[in-house]
Short mmCIF file of C-alpha atoms in Angstrom, two decimals:
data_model
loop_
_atom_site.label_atom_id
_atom_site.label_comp_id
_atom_site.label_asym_id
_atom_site.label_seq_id
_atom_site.Cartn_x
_atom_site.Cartn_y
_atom_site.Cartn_z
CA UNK N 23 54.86 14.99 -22.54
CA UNK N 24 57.55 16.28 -19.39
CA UNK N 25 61.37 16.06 -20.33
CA UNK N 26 63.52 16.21 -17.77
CA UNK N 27 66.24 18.65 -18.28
CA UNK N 28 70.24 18.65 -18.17
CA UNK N 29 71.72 19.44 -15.16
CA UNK N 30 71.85 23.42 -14.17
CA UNK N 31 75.89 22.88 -14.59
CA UNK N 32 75.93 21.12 -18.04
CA UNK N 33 73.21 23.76 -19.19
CA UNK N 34 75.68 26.16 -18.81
CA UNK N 35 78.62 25.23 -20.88
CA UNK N 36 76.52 25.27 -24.04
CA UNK N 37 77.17 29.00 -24.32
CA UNK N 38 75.58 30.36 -27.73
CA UNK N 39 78.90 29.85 -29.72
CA UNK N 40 78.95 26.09 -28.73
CA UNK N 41 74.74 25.76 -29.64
CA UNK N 42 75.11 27.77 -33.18
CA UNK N 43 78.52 25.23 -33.68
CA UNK N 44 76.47 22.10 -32.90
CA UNK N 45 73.41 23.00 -34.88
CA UNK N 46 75.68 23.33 -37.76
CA UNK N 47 77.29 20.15 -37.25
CA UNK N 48 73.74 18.25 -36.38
CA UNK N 49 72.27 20.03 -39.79
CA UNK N 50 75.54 18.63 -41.76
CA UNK N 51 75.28 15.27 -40.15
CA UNK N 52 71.52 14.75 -40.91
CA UNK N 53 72.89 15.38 -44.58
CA UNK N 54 75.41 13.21 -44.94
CA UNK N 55 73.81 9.91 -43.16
CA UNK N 56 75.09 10.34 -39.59
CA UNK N 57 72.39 10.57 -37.35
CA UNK N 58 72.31 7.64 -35.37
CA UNK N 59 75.72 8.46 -33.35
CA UNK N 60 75.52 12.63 -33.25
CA UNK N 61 72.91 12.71 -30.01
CA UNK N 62 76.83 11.24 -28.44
CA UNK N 63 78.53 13.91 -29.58
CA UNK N 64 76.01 16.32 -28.41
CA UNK N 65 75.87 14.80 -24.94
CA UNK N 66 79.88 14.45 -24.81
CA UNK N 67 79.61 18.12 -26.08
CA UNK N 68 77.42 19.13 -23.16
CA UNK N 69 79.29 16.92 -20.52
CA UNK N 70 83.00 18.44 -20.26
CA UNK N 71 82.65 21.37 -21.51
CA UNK N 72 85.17 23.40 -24.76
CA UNK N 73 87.25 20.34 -24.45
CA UNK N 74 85.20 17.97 -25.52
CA UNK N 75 83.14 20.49 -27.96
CA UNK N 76 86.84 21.26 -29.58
CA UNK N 77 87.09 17.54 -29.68
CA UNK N 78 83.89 16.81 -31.16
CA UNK N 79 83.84 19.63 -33.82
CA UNK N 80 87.04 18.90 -35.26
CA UNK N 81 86.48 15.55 -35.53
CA UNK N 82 82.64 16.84 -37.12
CA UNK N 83 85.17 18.58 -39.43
CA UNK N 84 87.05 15.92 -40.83
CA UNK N 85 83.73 13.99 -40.67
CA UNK N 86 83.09 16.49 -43.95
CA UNK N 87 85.66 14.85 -46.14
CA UNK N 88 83.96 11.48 -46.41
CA UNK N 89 80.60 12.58 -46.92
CA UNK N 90 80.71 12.51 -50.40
CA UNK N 91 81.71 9.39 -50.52
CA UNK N 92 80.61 5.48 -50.33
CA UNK N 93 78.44 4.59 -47.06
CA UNK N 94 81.14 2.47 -45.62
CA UNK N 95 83.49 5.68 -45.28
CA UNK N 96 80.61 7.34 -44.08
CA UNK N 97 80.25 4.74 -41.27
CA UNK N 98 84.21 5.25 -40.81
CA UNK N 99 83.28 8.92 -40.20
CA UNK N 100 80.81 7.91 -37.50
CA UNK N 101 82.52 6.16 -35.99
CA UNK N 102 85.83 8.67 -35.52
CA UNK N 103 82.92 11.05 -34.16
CA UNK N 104 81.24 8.18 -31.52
CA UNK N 105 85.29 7.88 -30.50
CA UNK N 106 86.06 11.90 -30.24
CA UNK N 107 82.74 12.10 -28.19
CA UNK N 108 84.00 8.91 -25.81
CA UNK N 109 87.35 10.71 -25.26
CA UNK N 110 85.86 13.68 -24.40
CA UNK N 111 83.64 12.34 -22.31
CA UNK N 112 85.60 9.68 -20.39
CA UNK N 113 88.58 12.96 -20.40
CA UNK N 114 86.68 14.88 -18.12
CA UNK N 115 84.98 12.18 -15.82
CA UNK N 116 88.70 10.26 -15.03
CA UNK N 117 90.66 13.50 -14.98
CA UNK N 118 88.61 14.71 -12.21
CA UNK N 119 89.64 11.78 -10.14
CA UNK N 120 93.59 11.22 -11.63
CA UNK N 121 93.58 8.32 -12.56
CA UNK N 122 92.89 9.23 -16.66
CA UNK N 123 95.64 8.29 -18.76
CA UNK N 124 95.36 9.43 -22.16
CA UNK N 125 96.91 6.44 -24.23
CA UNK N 126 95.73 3.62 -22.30
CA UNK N 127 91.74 5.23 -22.84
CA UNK N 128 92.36 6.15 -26.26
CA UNK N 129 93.79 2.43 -27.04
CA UNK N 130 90.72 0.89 -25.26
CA UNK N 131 88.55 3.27 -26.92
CA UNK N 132 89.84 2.77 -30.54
CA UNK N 133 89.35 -0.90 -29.81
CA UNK N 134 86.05 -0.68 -28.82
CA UNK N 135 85.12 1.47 -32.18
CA UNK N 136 86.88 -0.68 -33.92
CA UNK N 137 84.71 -3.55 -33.22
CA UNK N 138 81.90 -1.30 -33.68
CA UNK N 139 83.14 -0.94 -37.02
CA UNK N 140 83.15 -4.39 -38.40
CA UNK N 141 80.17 -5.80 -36.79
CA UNK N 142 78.03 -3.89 -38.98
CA UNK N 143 76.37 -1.64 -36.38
CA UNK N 144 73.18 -0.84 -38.72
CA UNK N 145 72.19 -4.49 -37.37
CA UNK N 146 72.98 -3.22 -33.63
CA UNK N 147 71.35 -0.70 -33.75
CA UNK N 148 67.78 -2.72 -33.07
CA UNK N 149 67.70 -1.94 -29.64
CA UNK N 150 64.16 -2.78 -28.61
CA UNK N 151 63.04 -3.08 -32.14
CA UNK N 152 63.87 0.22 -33.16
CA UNK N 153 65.97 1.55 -35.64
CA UNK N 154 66.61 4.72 -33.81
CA UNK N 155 66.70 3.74 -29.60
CA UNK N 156 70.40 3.34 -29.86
CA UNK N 157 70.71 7.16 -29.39
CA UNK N 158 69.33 6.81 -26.18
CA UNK N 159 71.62 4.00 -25.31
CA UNK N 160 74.25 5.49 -25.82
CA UNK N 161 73.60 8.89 -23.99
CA UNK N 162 73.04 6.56 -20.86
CA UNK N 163 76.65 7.21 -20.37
CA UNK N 164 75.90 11.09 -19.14
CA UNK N 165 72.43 11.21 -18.24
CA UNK N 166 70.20 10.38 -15.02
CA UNK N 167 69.02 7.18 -15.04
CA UNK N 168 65.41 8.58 -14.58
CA UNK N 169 65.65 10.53 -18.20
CA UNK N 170 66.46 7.36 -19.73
CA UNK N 171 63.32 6.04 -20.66
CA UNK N 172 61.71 9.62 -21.61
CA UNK N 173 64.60 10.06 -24.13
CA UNK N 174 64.01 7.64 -25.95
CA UNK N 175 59.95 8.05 -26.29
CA UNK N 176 61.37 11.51 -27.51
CA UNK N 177 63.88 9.94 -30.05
CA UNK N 178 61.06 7.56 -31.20
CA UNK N 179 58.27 10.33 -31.51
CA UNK N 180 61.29 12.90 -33.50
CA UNK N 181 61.74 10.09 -36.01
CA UNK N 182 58.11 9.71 -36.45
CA UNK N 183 57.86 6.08 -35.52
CA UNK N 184 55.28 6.60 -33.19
CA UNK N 185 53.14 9.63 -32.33
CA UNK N 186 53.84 11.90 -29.64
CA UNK N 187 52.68 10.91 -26.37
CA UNK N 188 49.70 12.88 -24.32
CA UNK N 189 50.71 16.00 -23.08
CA UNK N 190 49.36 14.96 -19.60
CA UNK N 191 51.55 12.41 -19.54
CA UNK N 192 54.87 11.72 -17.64
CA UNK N 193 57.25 9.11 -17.89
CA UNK N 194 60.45 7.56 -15.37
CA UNK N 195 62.58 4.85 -15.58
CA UNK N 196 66.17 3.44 -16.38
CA UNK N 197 66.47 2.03 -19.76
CA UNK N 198 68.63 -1.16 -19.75
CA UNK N 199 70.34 -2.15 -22.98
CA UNK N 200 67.95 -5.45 -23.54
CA UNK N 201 64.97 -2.88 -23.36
CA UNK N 202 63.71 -3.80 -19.92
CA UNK N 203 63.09 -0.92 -17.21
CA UNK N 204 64.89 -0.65 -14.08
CA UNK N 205 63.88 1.37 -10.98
CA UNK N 206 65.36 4.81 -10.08
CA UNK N 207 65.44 6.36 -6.67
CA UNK N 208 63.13 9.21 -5.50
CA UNK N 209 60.24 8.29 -7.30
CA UNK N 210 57.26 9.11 -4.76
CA UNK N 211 58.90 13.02 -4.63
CA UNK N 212 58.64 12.97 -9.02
CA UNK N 213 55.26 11.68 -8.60
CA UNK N 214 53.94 14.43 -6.05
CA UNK N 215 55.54 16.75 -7.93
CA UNK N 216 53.77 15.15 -11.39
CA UNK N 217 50.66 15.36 -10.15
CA UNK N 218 50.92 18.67 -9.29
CA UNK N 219 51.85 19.97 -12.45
CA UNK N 220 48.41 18.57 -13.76
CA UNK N 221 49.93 15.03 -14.88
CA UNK N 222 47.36 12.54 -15.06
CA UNK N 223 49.38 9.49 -16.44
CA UNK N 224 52.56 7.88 -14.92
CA UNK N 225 54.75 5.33 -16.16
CA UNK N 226 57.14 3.29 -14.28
CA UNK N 227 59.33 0.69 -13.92
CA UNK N 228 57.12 -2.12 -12.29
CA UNK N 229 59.41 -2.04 -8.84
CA UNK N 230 58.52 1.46 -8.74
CA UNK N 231 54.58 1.29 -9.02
CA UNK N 232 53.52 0.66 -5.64
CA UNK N 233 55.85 3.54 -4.20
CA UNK N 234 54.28 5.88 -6.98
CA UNK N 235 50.78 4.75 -6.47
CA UNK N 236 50.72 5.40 -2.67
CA UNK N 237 51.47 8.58 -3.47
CA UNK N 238 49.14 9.98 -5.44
CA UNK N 239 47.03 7.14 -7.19
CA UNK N 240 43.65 9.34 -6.18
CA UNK N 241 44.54 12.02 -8.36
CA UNK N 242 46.84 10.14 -11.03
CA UNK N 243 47.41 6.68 -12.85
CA UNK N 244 50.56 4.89 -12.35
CA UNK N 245 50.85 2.16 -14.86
CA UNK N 246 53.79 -0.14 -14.27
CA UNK N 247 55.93 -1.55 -16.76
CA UNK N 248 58.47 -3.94 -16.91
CA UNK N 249 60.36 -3.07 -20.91
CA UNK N 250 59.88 -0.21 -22.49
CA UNK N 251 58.16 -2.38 -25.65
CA UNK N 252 55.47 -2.53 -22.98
CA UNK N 253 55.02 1.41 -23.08
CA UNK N 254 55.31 1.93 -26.42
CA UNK N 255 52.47 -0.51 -27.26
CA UNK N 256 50.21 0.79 -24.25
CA UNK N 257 50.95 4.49 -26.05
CA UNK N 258 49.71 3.18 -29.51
CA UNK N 259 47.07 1.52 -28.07
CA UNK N 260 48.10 -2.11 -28.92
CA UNK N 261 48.25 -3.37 -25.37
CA UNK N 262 47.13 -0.99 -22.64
CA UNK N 263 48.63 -1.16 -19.01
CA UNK N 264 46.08 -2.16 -16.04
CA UNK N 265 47.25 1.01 -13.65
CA UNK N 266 48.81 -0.40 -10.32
CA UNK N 267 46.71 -0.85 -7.04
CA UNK N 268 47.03 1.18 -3.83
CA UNK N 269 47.36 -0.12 -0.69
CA UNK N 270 45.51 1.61 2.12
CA UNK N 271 47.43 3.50 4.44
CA UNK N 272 46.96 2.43 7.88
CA UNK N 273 49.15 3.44 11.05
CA UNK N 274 48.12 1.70 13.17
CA UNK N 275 49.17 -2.01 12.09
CA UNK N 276 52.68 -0.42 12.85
CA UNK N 277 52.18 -0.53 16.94
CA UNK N 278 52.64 -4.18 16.56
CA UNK N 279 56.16 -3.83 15.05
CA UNK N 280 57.37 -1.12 18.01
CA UNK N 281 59.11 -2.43 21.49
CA UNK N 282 56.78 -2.05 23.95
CA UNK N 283 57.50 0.06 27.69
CA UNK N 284 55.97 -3.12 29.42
CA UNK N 285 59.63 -4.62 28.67
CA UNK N 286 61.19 -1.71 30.92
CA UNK N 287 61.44 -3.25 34.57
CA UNK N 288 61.81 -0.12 36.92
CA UNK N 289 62.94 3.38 36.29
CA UNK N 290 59.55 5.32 37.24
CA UNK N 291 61.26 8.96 37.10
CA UNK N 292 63.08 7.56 33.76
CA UNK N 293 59.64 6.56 32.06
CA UNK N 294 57.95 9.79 33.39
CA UNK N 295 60.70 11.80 32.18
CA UNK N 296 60.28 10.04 28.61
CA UNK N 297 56.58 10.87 28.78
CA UNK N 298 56.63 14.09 29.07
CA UNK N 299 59.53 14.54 26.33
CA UNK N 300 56.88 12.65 23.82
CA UNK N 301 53.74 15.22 24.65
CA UNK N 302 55.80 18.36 23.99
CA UNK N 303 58.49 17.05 21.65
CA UNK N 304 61.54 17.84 24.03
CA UNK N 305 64.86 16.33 23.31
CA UNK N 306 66.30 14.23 26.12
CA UNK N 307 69.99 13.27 27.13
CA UNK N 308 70.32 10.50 29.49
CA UNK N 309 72.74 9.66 31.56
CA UNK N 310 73.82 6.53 33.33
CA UNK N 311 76.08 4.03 34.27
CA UNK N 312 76.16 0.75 31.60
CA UNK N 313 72.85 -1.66 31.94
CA UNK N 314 70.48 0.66 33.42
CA UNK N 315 68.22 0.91 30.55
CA UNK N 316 69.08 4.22 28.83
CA UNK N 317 69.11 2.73 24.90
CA UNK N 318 65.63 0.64 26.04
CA UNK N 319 64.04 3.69 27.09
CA UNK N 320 64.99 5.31 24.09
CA UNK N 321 64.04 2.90 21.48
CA UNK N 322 60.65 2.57 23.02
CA UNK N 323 60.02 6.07 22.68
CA UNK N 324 58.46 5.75 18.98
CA UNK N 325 55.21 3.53 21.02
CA UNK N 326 53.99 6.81 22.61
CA UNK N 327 54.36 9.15 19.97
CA UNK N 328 51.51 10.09 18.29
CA UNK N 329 50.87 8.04 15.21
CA UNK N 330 51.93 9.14 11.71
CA UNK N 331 49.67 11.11 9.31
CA UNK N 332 49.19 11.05 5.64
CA UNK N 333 50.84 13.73 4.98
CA UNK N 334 53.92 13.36 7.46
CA UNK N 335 54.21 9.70 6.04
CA UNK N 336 54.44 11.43 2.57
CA UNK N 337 57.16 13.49 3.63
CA UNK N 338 59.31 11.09 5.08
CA UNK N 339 58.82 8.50 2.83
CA UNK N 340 59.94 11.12 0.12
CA UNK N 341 63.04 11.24 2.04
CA UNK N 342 63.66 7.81 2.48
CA UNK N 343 62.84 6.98 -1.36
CA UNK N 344 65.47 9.19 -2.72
CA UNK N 345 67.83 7.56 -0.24
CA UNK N 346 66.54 4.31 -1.57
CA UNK N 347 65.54 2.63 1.94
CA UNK N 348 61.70 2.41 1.32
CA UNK N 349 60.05 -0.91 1.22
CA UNK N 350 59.00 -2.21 -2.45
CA UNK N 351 55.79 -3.48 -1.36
CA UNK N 352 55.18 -1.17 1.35
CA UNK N 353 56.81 2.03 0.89
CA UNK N 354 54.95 4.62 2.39
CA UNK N 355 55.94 4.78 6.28
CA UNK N 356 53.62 3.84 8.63
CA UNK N 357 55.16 3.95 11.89
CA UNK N 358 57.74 7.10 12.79
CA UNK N 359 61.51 6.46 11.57
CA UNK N 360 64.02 5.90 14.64
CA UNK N 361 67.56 6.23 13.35
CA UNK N 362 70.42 5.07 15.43
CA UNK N 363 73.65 5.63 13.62
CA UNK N 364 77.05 4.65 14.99
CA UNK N 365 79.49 6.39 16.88
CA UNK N 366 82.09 6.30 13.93
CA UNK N 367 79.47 8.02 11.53
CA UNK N 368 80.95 11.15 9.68
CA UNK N 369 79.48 14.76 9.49
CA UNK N 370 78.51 14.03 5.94
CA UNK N 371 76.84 11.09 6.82
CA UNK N 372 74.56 12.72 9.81
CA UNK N 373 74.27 15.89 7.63
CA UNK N 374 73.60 14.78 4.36
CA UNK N 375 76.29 14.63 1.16
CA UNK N 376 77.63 13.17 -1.63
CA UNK N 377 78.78 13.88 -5.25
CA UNK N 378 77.91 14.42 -7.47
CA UNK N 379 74.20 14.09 -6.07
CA UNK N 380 73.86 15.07 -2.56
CA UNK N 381 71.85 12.49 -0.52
CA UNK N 382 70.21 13.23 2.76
CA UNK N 383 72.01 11.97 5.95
CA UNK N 384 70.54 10.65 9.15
CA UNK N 385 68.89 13.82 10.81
CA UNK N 386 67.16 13.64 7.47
CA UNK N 387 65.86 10.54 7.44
CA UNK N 388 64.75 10.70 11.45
CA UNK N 389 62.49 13.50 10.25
CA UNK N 390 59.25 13.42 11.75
CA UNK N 391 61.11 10.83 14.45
CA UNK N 392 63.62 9.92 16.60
CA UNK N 393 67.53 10.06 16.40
CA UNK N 394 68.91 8.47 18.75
CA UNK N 395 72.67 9.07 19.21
CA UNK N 396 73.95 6.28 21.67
CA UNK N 397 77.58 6.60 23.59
CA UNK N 398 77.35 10.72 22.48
CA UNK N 399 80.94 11.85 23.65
CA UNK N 400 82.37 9.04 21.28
CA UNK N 401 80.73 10.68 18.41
CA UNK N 402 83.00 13.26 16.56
CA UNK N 403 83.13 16.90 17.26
CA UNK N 404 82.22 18.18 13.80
CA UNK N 405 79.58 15.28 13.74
CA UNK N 406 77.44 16.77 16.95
CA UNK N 407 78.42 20.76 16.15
CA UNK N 408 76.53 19.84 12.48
CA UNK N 409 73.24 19.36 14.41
CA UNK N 410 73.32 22.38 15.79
CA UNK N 411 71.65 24.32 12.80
CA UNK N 412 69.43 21.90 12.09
CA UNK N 413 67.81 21.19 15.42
CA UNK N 414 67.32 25.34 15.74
CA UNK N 415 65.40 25.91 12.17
CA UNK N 416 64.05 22.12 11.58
CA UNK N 417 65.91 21.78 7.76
CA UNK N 418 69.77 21.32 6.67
CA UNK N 419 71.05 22.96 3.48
CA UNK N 420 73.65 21.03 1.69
CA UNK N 421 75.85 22.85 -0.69
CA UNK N 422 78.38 21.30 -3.10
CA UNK N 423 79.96 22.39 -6.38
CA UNK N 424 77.00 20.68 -8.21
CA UNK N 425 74.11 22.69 -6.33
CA UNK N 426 72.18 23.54 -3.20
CA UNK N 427 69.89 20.90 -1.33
CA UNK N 428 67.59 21.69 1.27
CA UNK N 429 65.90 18.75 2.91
CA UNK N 430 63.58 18.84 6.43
CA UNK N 431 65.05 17.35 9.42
CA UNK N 432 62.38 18.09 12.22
CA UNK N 433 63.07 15.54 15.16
CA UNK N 434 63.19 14.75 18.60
CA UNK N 435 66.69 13.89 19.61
CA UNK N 436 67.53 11.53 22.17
CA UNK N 437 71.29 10.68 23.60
CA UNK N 438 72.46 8.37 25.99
CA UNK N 439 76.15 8.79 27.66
CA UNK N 440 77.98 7.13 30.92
CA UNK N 441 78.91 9.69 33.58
CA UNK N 442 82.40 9.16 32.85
CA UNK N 443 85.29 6.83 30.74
CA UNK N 444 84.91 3.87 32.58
CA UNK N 445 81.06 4.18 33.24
CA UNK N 446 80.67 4.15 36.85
CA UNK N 447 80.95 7.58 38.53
CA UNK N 448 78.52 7.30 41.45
CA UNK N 449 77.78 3.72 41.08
CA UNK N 450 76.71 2.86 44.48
CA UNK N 451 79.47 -0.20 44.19
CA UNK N 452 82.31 2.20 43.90
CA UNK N 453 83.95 0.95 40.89
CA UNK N 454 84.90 4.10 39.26
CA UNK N 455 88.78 4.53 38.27
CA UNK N 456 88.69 7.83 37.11
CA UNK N 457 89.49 11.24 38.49
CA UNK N 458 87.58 14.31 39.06
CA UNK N 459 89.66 15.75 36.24
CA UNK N 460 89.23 12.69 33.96
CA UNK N 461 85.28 13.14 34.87
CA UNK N 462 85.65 16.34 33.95
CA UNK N 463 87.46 16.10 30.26
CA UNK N 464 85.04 13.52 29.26
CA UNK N 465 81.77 15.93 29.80
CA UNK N 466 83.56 18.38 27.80
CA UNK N 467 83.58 17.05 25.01
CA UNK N 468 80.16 17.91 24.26
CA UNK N 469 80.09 21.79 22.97
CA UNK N 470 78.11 23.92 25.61
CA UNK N 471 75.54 25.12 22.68
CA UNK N 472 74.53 21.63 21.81
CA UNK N 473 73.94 20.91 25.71
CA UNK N 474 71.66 23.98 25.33
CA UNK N 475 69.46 22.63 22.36
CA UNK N 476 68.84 19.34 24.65
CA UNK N 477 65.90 20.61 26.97
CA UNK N 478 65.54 17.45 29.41
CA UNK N 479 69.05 16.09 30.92
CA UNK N 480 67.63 12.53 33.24
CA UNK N 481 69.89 10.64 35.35
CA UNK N 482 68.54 7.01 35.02
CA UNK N 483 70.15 4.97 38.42
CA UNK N 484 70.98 1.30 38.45
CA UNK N 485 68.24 -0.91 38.78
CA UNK N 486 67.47 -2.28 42.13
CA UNK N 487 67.18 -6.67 42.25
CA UNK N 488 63.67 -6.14 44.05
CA UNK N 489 62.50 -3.83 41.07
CA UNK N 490 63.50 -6.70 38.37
CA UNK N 491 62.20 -9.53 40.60
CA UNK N 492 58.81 -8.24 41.22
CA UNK N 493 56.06 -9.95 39.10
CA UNK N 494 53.66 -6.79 38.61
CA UNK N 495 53.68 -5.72 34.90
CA UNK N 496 54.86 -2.34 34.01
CA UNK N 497 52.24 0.04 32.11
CA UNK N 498 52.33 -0.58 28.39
CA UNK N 499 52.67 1.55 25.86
CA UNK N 500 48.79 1.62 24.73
CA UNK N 501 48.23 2.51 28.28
CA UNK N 502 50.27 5.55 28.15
#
């Protein structure tokens, strides 16, 4: 059986003072009838650092003076540790965004313990009809939601209540107090990488099947489940899971979804121009004044690509799934992404970012397709000088205080612009307002090495009446 691990950053607080401290305190625990609530204190231990293992070792301390005595000041024990774990925990999480105020969490806290007190929590502590899967719902509070579900098949199999799963034999999913599995984002990535690591049975949330199965059902069984009863029995053999079906992967039922080139009235040179960018992969800038066309051309451009492969739809459906924009029933890509983010976008949001998990941004998610950045001087300076790496060496790195993420980000970039503020320079009608200068200080605003990384620069004219009038029907896509 695969256990995810802690986080590289929470590994490394436990230096070998705070292990040989919580060993000691686990060992005492197990002695003196408190080991429902110590996997909190170990995960409060792990989560902020010597504050919270100071916290949770003198409180393991004091913890010693009731042992010896009846089980009701036992349970007063555990619960003083479940509280000393909570402050530490919830210390360290709301201090980092001050707004944590120390009497106002300890008073809700001590309320909440309190209650946990009376109600008898040996009764609550039935969680899916086992004595024991309260430890795991109570570390929800620091872990992943995808090592929810595998900690407590661990808990279960430690306490011998069932027997240890196959070793070939993986297991994701968000545990939900009731006992029911939720989906978790970036499934189809886990599952490639699970099946390469020789796994040969994968269980799921049931939302998360069909993204799993498309992956890699030829080499692996995905069995989808909707509680985590269900898994258990399937383990023990009391109700086996039917594994989930794949759905074929076909491309080409995605042409019908694309906007087709026979809508484009016009604009030979234009059309040409986008042609040639789709054989050799250019990226194109066009320029023109408002209503010619430019963002029609450009969203048609996916129809003449070449169509997606297997393994480029694995790719960028990986992408997409940890970003949690795939389709539940149909979440392997068929058709290449074309992402056309706003104008007011920030540099995190094209790049990639976010704490404390980074996520990947838009020239991520256009990989293997189009970006399309529409109105480009009105896009922020450190928004269009962020592409510049990425369009050079096909990937963006993201670094934060958490880790290092590097994520592909091959694509063809297309931009559309007016020649100037008000949109007319050299509009046959002459309705331009603005100066040479003006002209000018609007071009500039797009950094000379970014104009360099755009290969094809197209000036698409105004439509003529007798081009939109005439009743012959422009080549289609297919025929292109």
């Amino acid at each position: 059986m695969k256990f995810l691990p802690l986080p590289r950053e929470k590994r490394r607080l436990l230096d070998p003072l705070g292990r040989t401290a919580l060993t000691c305190l686990l060992t005492a625990g197990s002695f003196g009838g408190l080991c429902a609530p110590l996997p909190l204190a170990l995960t409060a231990a792990a989560g902020p650092g010597l504050p919270g293992l100071c916290c949770v070792l003198g409180c393991g301390a004091g913890a010693f003076l009731f042992l010896p005595f009846q089980a009701g000041l036992r349970q007063l024990a555990a619960s003083i540790l479940i509280f000393s774990g909570s402050i530490a925990f919830y210390d360290t999480r709301l201090f980092a965004r001050r707004a944590f105020r120390p009497g106002l969490a300890a008073a809700l806290l001590l309320l909440v313990q309190s209650a946990y007190l009376i109600a008898r929590p040996a009764q609550l502590w039935g969680l899916c009809g086992f004595c024991m899967a309260a430890a795991a719902a109570v570390t929800d509070l620091l872990l992943r939601r995808r090592d929810r579900l595998p900690l407590l098949l661990a808990v279960l199999a430690s306490s011998g209540q069932m027997e240890e799963p196959p070793a070939d034999a993986a297991f994701l999913g968000e545990l939900a107090l009731d006992g029911s599995l939720r989906p978790v984002s970036g499934v189809l990535p886990m599952a490639l990488a699970a099946a390469e690591n020789g796994i040969h049975a994968l269980y799921v949330p049931a939302e998360n099947a069909a993204e799993a199965a498309e992956a890699c059902a030829d080499s692996m069984a995905v069995y989808p489940a909707h509680t985590a009863r269900e898994v258990v029995d399937a383990l023990r053999g009391i109700s086996p899971l039917a594994p989930a079906a794949v759905v074929p992967f076909d491309p080409a039922d995605a042409w019908a979804q694309v906007p087709d080139f026979a809508d484009v009235m016009g604009q030979p040179l234009a059309r040409r121009a986008m042609v040639l960018a789709a054989a050799g992969g250019h990226n194109v800038l066009l320029i023109g004044a408002p209503g010619t066309g430019k963002s029609m051309l450009a969203k048609r451009l996916p129809s003449i690509l070449p169509e997606l492969s297997r393994p480029e739809a694995l790719e960028t459906s990986g992408i997409w799934s940890v970003a949690r924009l795939t389709d539940p029933r149909h979440p392997l890509l068929t058709q290449r992404p074309f992402r056309s983010p706003h104008h007011t976008i920030s540099a995190g949001g094209m790049a990639g970012g976010g704490n404390p998990f980074p996520r990947p941004g838009e020239i991520s998610l256009a990989h293997h397709g189009v970006l399309f950045l529409d109105e480009l001087p009105e896009f922020h300076r450190d928004v269009l000088e962020a592409m510049r790496q990425p369009l050079e060496d096909g990937v963006v790195t993201i670094t934060r205080v958490s880790g290092s993420l590097t994520l592909p980000s091959r694509f063809m970039l297309v931009c559309a612009m007016n020649p100037c503020r008000c949109g007319w320079y050299g509009h046959p009608s002459g309705r331009c307002t603005c100066s040479e200068s003006q002209v000018e200080s609007y071009m500039r605003r797009i950094s000379g090495p970014l104009l360099d990384r755009i290969d094809m620069h197209i000036e698409v004219p105004s439509v003529e009446y007798e081009a939109m009038r005439r009743k012959d029907t422009p080549e289609s896509s297919a025929v292109i």
